[in-house]
Coordinates of C-alpha atoms and ligand atoms in Angstrom, one line a residue:
X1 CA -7.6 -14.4 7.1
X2 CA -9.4 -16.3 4.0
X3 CA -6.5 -17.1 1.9
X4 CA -5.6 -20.9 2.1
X5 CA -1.5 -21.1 2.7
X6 CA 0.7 -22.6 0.6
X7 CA 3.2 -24.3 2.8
X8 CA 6.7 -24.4 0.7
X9 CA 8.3 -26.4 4.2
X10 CA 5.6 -29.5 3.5
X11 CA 5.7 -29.4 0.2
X12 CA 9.0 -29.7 0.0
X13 CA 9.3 -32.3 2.7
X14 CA 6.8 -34.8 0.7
X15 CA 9.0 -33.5 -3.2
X16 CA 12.4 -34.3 -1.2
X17 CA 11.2 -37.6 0.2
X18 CA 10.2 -38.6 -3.3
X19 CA 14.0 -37.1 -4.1
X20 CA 15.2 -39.2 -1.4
X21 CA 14.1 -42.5 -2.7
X22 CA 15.4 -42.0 -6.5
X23 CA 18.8 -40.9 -5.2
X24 CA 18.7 -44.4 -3.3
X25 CA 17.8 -46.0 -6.8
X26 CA 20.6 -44.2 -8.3
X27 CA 23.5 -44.6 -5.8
X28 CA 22.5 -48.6 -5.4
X29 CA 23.7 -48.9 -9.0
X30 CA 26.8 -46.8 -8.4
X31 CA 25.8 -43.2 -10.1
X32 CA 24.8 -41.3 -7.0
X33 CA 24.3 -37.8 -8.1
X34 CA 26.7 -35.2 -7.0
X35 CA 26.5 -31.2 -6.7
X36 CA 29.6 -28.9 -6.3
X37 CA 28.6 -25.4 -4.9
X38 CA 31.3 -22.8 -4.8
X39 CA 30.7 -19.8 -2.9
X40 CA 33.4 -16.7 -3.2
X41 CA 33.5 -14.4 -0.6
X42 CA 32.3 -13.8 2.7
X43 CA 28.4 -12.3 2.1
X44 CA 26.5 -13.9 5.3
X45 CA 23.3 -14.3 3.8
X46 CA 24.9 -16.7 0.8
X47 CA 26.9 -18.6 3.3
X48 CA 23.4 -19.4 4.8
X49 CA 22.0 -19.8 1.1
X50 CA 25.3 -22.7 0.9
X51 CA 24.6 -24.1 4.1
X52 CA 21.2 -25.0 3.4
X53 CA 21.9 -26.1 0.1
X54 CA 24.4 -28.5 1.0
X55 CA 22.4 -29.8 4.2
X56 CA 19.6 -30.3 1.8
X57 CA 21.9 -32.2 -0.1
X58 CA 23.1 -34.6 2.5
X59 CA 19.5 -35.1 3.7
X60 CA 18.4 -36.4 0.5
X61 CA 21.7 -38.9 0.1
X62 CA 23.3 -36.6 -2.8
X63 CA 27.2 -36.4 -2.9
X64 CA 28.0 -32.4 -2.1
X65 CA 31.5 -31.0 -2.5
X66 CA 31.6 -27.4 -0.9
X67 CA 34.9 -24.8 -2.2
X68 CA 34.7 -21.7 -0.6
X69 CA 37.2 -18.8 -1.5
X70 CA 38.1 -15.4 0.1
X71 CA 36.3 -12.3 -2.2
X72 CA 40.2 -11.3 -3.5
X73 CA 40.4 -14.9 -5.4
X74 CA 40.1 -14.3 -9.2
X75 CA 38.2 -15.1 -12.1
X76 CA 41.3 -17.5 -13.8
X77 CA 41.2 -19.1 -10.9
X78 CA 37.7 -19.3 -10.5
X79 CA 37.2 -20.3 -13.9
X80 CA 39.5 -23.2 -13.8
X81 CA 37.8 -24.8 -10.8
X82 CA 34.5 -24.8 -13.2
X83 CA 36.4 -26.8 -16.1
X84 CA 37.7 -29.1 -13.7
X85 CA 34.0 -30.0 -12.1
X86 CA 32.9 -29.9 -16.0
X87 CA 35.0 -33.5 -16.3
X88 CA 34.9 -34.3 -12.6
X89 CA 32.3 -38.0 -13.6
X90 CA 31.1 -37.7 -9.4
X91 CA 30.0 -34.4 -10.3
X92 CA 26.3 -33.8 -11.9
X93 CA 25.7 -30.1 -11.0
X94 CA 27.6 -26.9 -10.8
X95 CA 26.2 -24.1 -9.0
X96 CA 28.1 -20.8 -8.4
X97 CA 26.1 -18.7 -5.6
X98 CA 26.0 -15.4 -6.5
X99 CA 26.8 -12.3 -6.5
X100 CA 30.3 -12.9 -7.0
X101 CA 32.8 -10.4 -6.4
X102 CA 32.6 -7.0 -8.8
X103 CA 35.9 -8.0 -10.2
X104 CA 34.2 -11.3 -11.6
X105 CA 32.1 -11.4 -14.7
X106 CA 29.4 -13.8 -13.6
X107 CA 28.0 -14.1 -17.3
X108 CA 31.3 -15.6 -18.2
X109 CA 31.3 -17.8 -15.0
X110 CA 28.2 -19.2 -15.8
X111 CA 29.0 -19.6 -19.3
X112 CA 31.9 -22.0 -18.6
X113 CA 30.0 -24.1 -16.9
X114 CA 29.2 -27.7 -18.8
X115 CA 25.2 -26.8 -20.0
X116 CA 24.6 -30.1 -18.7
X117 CA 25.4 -29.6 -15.2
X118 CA 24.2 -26.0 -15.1
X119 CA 21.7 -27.3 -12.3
X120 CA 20.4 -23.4 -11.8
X121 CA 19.3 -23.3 -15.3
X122 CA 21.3 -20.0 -15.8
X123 CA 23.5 -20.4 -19.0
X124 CA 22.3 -18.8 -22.2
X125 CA 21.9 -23.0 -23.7
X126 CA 19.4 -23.4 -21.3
X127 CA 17.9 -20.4 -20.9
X128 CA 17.4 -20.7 -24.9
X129 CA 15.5 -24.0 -24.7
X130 CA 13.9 -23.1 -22.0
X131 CA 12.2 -20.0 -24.3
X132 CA 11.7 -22.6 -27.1
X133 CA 9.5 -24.8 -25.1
X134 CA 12.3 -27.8 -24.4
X135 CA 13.8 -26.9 -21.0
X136 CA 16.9 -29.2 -19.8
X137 CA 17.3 -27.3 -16.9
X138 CA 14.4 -25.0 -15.3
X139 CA 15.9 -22.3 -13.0
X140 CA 14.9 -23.5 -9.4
X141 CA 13.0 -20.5 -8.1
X142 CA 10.6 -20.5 -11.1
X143 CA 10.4 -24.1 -11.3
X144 CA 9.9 -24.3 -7.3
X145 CA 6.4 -21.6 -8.0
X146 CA 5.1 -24.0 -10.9
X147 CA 5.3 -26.9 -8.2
X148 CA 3.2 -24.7 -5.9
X149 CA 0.6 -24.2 -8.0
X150 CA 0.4 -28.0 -9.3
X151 CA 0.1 -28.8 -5.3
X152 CA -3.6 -26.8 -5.7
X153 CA -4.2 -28.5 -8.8
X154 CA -4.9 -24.6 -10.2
X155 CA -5.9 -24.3 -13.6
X156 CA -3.0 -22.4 -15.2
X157 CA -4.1 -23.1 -18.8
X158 CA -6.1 -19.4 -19.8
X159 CA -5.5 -18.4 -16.6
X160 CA -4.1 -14.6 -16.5
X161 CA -1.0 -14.3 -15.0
X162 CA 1.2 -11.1 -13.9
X163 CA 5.0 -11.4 -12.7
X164 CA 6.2 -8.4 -10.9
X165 CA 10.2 -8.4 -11.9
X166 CA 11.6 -9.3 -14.8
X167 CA 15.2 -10.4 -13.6
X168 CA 16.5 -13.8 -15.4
X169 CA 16.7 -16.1 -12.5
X170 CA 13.5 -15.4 -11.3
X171 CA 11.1 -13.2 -13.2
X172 CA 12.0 -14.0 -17.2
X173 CA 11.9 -17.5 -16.6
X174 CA 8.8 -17.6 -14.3
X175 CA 7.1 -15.8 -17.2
X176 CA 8.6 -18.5 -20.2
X177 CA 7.1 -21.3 -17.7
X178 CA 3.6 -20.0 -17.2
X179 CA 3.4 -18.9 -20.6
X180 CA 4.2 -22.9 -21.6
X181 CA 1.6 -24.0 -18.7
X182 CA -1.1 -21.8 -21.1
X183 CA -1.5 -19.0 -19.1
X184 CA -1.8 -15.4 -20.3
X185 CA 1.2 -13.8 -19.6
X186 CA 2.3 -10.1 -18.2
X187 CA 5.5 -9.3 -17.4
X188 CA 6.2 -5.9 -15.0
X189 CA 9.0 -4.2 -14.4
X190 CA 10.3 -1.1 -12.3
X191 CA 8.9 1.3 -15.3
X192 CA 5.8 -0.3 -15.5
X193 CA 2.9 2.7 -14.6
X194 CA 0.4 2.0 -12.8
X195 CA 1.5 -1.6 -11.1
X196 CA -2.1 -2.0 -9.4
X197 CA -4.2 -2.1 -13.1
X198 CA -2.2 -5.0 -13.9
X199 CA -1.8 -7.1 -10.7
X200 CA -5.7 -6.3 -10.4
X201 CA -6.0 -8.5 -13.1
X202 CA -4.1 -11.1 -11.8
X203 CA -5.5 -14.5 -11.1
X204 CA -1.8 -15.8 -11.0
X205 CA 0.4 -13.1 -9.2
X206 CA 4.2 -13.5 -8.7
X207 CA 6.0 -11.1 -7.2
X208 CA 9.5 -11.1 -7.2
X209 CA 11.2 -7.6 -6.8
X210 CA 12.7 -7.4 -3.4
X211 CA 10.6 -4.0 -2.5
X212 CA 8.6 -5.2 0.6
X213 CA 5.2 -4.4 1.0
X214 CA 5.2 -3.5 -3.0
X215 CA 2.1 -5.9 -3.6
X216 CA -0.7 -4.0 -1.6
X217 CA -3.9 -5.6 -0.6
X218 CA -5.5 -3.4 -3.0
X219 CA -3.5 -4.5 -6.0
X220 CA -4.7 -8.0 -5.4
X221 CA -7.6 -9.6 -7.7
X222 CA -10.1 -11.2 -4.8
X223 CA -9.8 -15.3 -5.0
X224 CA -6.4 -14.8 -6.6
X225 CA -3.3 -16.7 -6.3
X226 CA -0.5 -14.4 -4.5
X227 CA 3.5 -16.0 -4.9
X228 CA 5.9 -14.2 -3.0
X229 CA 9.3 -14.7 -4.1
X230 CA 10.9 -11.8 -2.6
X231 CA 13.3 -12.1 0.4
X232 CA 13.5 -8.6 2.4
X233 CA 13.9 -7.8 6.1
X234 CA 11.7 -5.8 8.0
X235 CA 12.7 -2.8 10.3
X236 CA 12.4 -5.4 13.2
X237 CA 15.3 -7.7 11.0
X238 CA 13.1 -10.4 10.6
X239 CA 12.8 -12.0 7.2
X240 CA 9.5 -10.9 5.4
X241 CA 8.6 -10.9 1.3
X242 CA 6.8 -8.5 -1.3
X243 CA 3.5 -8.6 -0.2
X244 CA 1.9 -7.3 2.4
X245 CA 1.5 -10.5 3.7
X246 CA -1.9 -10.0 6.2
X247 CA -3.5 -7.9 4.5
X248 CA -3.0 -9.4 1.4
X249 CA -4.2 -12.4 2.7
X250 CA -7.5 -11.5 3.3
X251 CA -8.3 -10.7 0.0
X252 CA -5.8 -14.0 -2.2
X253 CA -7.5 -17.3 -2.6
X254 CA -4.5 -18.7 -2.1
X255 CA -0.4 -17.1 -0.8
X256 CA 2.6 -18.0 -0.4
X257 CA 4.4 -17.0 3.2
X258 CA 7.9 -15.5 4.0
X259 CA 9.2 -17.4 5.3
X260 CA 8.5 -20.9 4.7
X261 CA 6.8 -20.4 0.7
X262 CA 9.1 -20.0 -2.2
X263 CA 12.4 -20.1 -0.4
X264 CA 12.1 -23.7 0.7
X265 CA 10.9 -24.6 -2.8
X266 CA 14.0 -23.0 -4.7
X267 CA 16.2 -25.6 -2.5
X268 CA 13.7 -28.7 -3.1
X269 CA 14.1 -27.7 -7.4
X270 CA 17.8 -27.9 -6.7
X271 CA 17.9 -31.6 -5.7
X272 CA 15.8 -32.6 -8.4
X273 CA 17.7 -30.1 -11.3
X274 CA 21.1 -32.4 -9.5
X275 CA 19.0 -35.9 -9.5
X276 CA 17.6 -35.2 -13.3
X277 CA 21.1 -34.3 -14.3
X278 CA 22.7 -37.8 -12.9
X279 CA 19.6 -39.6 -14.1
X280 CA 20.5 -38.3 -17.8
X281 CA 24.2 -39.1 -17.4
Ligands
NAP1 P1 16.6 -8.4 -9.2 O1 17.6 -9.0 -10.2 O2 17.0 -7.2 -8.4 O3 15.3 -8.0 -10.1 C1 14.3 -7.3 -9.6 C2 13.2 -7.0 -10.6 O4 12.2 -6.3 -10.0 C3 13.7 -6.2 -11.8 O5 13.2 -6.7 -13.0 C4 13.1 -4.8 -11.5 O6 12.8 -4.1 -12.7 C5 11.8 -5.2 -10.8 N1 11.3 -4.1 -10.0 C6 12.0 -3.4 -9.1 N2 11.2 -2.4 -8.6 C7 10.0 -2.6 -9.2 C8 8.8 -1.9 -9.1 N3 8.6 -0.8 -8.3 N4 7.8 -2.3 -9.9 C9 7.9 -3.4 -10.7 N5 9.0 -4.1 -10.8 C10 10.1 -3.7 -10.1 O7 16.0 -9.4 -8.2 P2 15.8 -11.0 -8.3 O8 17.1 -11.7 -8.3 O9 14.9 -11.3 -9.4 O10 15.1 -11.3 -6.9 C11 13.9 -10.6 -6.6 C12 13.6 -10.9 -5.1 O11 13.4 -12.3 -5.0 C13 14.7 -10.6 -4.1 O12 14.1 -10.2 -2.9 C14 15.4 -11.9 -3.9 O13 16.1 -11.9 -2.7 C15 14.3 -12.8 -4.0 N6 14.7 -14.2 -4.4 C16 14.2 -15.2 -3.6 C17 14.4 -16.5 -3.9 C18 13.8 -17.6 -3.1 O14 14.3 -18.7 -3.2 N7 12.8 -17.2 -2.3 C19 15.2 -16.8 -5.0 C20 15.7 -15.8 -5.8 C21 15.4 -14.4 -5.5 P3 13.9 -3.6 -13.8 O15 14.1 -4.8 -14.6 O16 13.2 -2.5 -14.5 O17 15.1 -3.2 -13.0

C-alpha cells in the first residue's frame, strides 16, 4: 500500500482538544455553548449518528439537550420545538438529524430554524453565503474534508478537483469550498458518462455517493488525493465507503479510510460550527 492515511480519529482528537479548551474559555465567563439535537423516529443508524453527537459534545464540555420523538409525531409539533430552541439563550445550535419522517417537509424544518444556530449549515441563508464566498456556517461533512486536506498542508489553490455527488449536505457544498480554496472545480453526478475520464483527472477526489466500490483503482489519478465520504455496508455488514479502499490505495498519494476518515471529521466540524456560534453570541 503507498498511499499515506489520513487518520479522521487523530485528527479529530488534536481539533477537539483545541475545541475543548475554548469551550473552557467560554463557560468560565458564563456563555458555555449549547447544542439541541432532535432526532424523530426510531432509524438505528441516526440513533447512533445522535449518540455520538451528543457524547462528542459532553467530551468537549458543550451543554447538549437531546428530544427524541416517536416517527407518528408531526411537523406542528416539530416545528414548534425549533422556535422554542430559536429563543432558548443556553442554546447555540440546532440540529435536526435527518431523514425525518415522509410526512415531514424537512426543507421547511430546516427553514425555521434561527440561521444563526443552523450549526449544519443547511438553511438556504447559509447555504447562500456560503456560495457568495462569506460562509457563517460550513456544513460539517465538507468542512470536516477541507480540514483533512489542511492537515497535509496540500496545495488546493490550481489544484484540479472532482466531487463525485452533488447532494447539498455534502457534495454542493464540498464543491463551493474548494472552489473558494482555488481549486479547479468538477462536480459529477449519477448522469455523468464516463465517471473514470474525470476522476482520472483528479488530484483532489471526493467521493460522496453511497455506491461502494464506485471509485475504482483505475479511476484514480496516481499521487492523487482520494476522500471517501460515503458510509455503505459490505455483504459481511461491516461499515466500508466509496472507494475501493486497497486497491485504491495503492495507486492515491494520500486516502481517507472507512471507517475512521470523514465520519469522525463531520462530528469534530459540529463542535466547532456549536463553539463559533456561542463565540458570536
Ligand atoms: P445523496 O443525497 O443520496 O446524494 C448522492 C449523490 O451521489 C447524488 O448527487 C447522486 O447523483 C450521486 N450519485 C449517485 N450515483 C452516482 C453515480 N453512479 N455516479 C456519480 N454520482 C452518483 O447522498 P449524500 O447525503 O450526499 O451522502 C452520500 C454518501 O455519504 C452516503 O453514503 C452517506 O451515508 C455518506 N455521508 C457520510 C457522512 C460522514 O460523515 N462520513 C456525512 C454525510 C453523508 P444525482 O444528483 O444525479 O442523484
Amino acid at each position: 500500500m503507498s498511499a499515506h492515511i489520513i487518520d479522521g480519529n487523530l485528527l479529530s482528537k488534536e481539533l477537539r482538544s483545541q475545541v475543548a479548551e475554548r469551550v473552557a474559555t467560554l463557560t468560565r465567563q458564563g456563555r458555555q455553548p449549547g447544542l439541541a439535537v432532535i432526532l424523530v423516529g426510531d432509524s438505528p443508524a441516526s440513533q447512533v449518528y445522535v449518540r455520538n453527537k451528543i457524547k462528542a459534545c459532553e467530551d468537549a464540555g458543550i451543554h447538549s439537550v437531546f428530544e427524541k420523538y416517536d416517527a407518528a409525531f408531526s411537523e406542528a409539533d416539530l416545528l414548534a420545538r425549533v422556535e422554542a430552541l430559536n429563543h432558548d439563550p443556553r442554546i447555540h445550535g440546532i440540529l435536526v438529524q435527518l431523514p425525518l419522517p415522509a410526512h415531514i417537509d424537512a426543507h421547511k424544518v430546516i427553514e425555521a430554524i434561527a440561521a444563526e444556530k443552523d450549526v449544519d449549515g443547511f438553511h438556504v441563508n447559509n447555504a447562500g453565503l456560503l456560495m457568495t464566498g462569506q460562509p457563517l456556517f460550513r456544513p460539517c461533512t465538507p468542512y470536516g474534508v477541507m480540514k483533512m486536506l489542511e492537515s497535509i498542508n496540500y496545495p488546493v489553490r490550481g489544484a484540479n478537483a472532482v466531487v463525485v455527488g452533488a447532494s447539498n449536505i455534502v457534495g454542493k457544498p464540498q464543491a463551493m469550498l474548494l472552489l473558494q480554496a482555488g481549486a479547479t472545480v468538477t462536480i459529477c453526478n449519477s448522469k455523468t458518462r464516463d465517471l473514470g475520464h474525470h476522476t482520472r483527472n483528479a488530484d483532489i477526489l471526493v467521493v460522496a455517493t453511497g455506491k461502494r466500490n464506485i471509485v475504482t483503482a483505475d479511476m484514480v489519478k496516481p499521487g492523487a488525493v482520494v476522500i471517501d465520504v460515503g458510509m455503505n455496508r459490505d455483504d459481511a455488514g461491516k461499515l466500508c465507503g466509496d472507494v475501493d479502499y486497497a486497491p485504491c490505495a495503492e495507486v492515491a498519494g494520500w486516502i481517507t479510510p472507512v471507517p475512521g476518515g470523514v465520519g469522525p471529521m463531520t462530528i469534530t466540524m459540529l463542535l466547532v460550527n456549536t463553539l463559533e456560534a456561542a463565540e458570536r453570541n
